mmCIF file of C-alpha atoms in Angstrom:
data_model
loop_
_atom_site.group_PDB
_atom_site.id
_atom_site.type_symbol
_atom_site.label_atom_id
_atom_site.label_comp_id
_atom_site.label_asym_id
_atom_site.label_seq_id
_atom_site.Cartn_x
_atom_site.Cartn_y
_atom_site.Cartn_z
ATOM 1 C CA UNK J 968 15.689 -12.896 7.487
ATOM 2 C CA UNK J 969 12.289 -14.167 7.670
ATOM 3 C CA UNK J 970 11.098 -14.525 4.132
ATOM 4 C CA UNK J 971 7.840 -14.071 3.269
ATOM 5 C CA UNK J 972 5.675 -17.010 1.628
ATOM 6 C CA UNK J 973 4.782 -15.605 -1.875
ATOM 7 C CA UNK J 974 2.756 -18.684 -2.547
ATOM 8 C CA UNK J 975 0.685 -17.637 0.697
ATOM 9 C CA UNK J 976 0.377 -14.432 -0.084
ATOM 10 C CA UNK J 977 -3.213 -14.319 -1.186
ATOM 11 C CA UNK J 978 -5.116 -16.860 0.243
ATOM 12 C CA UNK J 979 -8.766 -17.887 -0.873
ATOM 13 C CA UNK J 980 -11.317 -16.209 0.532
ATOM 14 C CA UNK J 981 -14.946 -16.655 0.425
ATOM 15 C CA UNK J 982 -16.379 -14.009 -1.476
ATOM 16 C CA UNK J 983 -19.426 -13.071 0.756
ATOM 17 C CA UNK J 984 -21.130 -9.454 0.241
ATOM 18 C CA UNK J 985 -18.877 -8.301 3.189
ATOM 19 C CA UNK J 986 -15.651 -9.089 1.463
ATOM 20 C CA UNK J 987 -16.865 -7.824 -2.009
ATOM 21 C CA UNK J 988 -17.703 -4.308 -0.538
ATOM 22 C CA UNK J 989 -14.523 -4.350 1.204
ATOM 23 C CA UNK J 990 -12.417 -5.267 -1.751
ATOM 24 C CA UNK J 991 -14.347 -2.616 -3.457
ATOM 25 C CA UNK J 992 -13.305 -0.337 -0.741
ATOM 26 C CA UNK J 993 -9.537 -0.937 -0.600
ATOM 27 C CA UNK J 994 -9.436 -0.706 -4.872
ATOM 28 C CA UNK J 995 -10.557 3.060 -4.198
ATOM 29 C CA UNK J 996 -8.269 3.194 -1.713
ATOM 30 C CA UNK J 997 -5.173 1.941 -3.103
ATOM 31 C CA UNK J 998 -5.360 4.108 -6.282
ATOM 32 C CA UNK J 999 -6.164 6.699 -4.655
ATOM 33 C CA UNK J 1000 -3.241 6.376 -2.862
ATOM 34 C CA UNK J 1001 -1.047 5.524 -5.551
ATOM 35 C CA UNK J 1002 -2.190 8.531 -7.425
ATOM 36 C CA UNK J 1003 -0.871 10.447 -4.651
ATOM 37 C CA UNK J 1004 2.539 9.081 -4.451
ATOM 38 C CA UNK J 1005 3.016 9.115 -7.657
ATOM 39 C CA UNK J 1006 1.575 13.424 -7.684
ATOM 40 C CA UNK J 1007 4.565 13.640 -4.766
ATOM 41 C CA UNK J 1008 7.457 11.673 -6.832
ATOM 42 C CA UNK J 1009 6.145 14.379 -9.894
ATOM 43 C CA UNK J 1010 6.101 11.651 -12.291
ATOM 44 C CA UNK J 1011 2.815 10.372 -14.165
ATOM 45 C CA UNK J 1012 1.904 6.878 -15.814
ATOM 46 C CA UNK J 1013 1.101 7.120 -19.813
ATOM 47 C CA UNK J 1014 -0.861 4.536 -19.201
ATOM 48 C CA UNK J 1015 -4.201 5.698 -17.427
ATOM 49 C CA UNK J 1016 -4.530 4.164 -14.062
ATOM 50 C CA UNK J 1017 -7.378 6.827 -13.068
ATOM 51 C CA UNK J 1018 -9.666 4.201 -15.010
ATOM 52 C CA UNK J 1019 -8.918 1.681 -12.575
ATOM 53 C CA UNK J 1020 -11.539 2.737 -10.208
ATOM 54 C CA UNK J 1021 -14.345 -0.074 -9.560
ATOM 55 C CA UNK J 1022 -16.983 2.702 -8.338
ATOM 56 C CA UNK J 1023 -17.351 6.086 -9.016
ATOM 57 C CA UNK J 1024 -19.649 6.815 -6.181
ATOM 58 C CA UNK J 1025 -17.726 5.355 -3.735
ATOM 59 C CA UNK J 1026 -14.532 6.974 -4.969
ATOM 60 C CA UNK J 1027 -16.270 10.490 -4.395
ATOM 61 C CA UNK J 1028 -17.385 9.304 -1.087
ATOM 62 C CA UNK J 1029 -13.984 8.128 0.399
ATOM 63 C CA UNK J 1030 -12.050 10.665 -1.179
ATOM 64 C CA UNK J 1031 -14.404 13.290 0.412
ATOM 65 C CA UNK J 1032 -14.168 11.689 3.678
ATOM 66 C CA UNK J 1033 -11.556 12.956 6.464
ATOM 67 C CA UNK J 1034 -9.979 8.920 6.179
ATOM 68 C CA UNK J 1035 -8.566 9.781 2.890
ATOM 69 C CA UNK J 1036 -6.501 13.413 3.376
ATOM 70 C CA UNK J 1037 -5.725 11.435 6.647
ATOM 71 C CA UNK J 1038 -3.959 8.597 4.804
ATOM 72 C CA UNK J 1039 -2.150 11.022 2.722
ATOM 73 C CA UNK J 1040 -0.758 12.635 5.432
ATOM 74 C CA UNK J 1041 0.296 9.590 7.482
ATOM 75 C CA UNK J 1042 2.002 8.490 3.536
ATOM 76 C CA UNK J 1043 3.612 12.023 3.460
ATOM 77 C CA UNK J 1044 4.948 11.812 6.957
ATOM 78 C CA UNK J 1045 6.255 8.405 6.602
ATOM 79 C CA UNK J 1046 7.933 9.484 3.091
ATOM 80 C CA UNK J 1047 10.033 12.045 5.418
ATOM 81 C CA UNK J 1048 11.157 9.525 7.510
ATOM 82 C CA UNK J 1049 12.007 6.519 5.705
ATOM 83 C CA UNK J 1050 11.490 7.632 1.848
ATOM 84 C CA UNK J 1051 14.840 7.609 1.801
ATOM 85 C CA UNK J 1052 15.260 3.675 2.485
ATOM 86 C CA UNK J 1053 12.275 2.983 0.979
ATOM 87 C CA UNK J 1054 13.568 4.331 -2.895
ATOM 88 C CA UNK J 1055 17.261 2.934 -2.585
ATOM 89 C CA UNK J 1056 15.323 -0.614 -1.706
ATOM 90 C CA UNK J 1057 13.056 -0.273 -5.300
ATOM 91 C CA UNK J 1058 16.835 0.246 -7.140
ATOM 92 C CA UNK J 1059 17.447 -3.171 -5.873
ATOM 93 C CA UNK J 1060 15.038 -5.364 -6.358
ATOM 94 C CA UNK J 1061 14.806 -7.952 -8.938
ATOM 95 C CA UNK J 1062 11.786 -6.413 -10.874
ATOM 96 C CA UNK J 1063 12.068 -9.221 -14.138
ATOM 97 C CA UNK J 1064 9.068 -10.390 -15.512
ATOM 98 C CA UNK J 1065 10.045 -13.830 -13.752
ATOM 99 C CA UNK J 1066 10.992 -12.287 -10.494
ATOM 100 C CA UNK J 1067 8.310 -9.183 -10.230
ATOM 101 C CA UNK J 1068 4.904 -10.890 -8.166
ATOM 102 C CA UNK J 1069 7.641 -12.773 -5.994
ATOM 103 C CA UNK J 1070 9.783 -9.766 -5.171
ATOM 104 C CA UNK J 1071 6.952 -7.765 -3.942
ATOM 105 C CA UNK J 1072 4.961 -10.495 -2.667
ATOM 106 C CA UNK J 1073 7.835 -10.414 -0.024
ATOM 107 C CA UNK J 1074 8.393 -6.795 0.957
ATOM 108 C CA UNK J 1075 4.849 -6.464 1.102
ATOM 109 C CA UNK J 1076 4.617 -9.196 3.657
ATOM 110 C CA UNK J 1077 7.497 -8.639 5.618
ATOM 111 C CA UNK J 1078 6.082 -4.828 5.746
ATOM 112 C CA UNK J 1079 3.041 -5.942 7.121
ATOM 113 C CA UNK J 1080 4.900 -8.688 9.770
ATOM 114 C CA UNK J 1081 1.846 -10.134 9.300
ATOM 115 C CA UNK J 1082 -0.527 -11.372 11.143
ATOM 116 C CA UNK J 1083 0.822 -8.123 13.260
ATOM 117 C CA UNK J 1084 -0.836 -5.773 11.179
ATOM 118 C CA UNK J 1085 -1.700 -2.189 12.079
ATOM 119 C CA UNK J 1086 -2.720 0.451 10.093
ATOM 120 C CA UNK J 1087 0.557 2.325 9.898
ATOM 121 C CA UNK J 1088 1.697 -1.332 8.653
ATOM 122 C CA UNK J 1089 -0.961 -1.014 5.989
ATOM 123 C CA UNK J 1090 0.124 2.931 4.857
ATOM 124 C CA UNK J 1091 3.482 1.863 4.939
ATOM 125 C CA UNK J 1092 2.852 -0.856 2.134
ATOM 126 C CA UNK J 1093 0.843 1.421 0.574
ATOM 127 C CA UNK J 1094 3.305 4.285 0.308
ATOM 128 C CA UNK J 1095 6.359 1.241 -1.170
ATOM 129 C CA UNK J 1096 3.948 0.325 -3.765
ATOM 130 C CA UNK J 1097 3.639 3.985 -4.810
ATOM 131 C CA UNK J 1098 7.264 4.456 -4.635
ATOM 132 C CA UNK J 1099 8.022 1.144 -6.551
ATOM 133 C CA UNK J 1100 5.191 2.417 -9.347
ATOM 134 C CA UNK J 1101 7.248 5.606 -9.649
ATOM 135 C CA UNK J 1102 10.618 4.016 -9.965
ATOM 136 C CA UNK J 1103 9.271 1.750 -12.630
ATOM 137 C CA UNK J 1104 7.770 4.445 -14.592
ATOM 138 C CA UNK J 1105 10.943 6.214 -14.275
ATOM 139 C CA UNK J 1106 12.619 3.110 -15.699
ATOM 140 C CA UNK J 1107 10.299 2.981 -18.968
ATOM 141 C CA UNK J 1108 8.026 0.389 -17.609
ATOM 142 C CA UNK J 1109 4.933 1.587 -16.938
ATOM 143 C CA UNK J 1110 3.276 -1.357 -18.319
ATOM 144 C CA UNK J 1111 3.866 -3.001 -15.013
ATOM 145 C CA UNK J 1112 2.352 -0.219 -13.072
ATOM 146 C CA UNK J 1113 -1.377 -1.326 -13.351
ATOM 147 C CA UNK J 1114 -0.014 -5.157 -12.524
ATOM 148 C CA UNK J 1115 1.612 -3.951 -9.284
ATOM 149 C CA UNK J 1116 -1.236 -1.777 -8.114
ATOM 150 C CA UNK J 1117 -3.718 -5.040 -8.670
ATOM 151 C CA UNK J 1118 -1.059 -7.287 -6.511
ATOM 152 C CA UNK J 1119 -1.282 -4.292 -3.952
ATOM 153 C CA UNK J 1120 -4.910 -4.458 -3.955
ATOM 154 C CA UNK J 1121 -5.545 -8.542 -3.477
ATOM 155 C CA UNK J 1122 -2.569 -8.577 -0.887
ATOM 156 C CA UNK J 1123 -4.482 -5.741 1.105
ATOM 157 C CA UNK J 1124 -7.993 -6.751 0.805
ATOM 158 C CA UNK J 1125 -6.895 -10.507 1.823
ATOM 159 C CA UNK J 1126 -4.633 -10.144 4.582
ATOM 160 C CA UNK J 1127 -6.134 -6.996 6.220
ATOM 161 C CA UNK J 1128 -10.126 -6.846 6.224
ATOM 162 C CA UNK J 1129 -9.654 -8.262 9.954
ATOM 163 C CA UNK J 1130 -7.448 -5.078 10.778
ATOM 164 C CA UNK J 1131 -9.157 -2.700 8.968
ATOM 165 C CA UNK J 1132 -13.181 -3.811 10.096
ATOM 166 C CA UNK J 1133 -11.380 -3.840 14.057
ATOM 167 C CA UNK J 1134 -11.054 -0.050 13.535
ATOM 168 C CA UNK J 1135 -14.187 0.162 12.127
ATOM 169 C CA UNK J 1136 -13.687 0.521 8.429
ATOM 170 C CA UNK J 1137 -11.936 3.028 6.163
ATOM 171 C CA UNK J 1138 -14.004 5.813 6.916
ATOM 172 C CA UNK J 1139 -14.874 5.216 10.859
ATOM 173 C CA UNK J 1140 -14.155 7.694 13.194
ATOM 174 C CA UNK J 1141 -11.702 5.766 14.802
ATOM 175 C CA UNK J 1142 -9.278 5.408 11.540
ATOM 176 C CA UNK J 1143 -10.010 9.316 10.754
ATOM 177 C CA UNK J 1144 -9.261 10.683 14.466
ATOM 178 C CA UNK J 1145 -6.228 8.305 14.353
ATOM 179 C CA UNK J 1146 -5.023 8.658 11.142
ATOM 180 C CA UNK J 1147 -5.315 12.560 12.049
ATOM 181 C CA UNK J 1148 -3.310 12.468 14.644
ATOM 182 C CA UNK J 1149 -0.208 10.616 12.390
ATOM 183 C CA UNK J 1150 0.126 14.263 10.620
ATOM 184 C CA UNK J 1151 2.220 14.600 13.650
ATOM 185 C CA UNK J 1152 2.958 11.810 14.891
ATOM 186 C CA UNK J 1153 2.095 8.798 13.302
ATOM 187 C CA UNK J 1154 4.041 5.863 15.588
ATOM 188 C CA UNK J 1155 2.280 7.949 18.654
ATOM 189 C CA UNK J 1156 -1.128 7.592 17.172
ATOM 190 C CA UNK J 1157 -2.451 4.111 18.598
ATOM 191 C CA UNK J 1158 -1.738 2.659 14.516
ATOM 192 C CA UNK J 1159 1.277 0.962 15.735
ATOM 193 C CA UNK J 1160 4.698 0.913 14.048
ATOM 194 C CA UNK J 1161 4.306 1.285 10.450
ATOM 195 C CA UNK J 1162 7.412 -1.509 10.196
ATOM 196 C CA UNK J 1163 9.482 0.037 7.631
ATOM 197 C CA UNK J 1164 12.666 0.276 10.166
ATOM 198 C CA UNK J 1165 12.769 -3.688 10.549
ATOM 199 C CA UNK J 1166 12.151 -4.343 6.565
ATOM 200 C CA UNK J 1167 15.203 -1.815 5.660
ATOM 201 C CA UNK J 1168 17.238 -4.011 8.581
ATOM 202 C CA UNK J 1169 16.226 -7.354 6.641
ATOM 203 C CA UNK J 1170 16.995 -6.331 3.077
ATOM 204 C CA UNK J 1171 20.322 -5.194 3.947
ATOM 205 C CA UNK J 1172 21.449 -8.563 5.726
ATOM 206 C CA UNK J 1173 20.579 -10.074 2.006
#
């Protein structure tokens, strides 16, 4: 297996306006997100993640926009296919205090075979990390929910501004009329292979 680098996992950047807005950007995104996963597992965190959001005017703007419903239903397709593999993988990880960034540090990376990221790459960390926050609530632990979902959000907005700013941001037409077209078929949609297939293949060789 080719394990992931936790220590590389989120490199220093330097924080120009550019990267600031589009950190800004992917922390609406990503609880968004997570929010929605955790509305399709039925389960809810007592402790308030909805407070988590950096920017209330950008939240209403990228949750109105056709990007966001588009996510969902790339998340909610790929949840058919591989939810499956993707829930039996949270039972069995090492989620210890001493093992938690590390663990996900390296499904996240090996999900996003970086530096071969695509967007369906990106949606398929995304929908893990909601999956993973809904088996640890399930477990007791929400505590660790609000940790996991600030990991998510320094791994994404570090490794995949190049990805994301290629396609013309969250909201460009290009990610909506893509992202669209993965209510259907989401691997036929120009977003490449969301990667899920080969991570399931890895973790079982452990």
């Amino acid at each position: 297996m080719n394990s992931y680098d936790a220590q590389s996992a989120l490199p220093t950047k330097k924080h120009s306006k550019s990267n600031k807005e589009f950190s800004t950007a992917v922390d609406v995104v990503t609880l968004e997100m997570m929010l929605f996963l955790l509305q399709e597992e039925g389960v809810k965190c007592r402790s308030s993640i909805e407070s988590l959001s950096p920017n209330d005017e950008l939240r209403e703007q990228l949750t109105k926009a056709i990007a966001i419903e588009a996510l969902k239903s790339m998340s909610k397709n790929m949840l058919k296919d591989y939810g499956p593999e993707m829930r039996q993988l949270c039972g069995t990880l090492d989620l210890s205090d001493e093992q938690f960034y590390a663990t996900y540090c390296l499904v996240a990376g090996n999900s996003l075979g970086y530096p071969d990221i695509s967007m369906g790459r990106i949606v398929s960390l995304m929908t893990f990390t909601g999956l993973l926050a809904s088996h640890l609530i399930k477990r007791g632990e929400d505590c660790k929910v609000e940790r996991l979902l600030g990991w998510e959000r320094m791994f994404i907005a570090n490794t995949c501004q190049p990805c994301i700013e290629g396609l013309g941001g969250w909201v460009s037409h290009v990610v909506c009329t893509q992202a669209r077209a993965c209510m259907c078929e989401y691997q036929d949609a120009g977003l490449g292979d969301c990667g899920w297939r080969q991570v399931s293949v890895e973790y079982d060789n452990l």
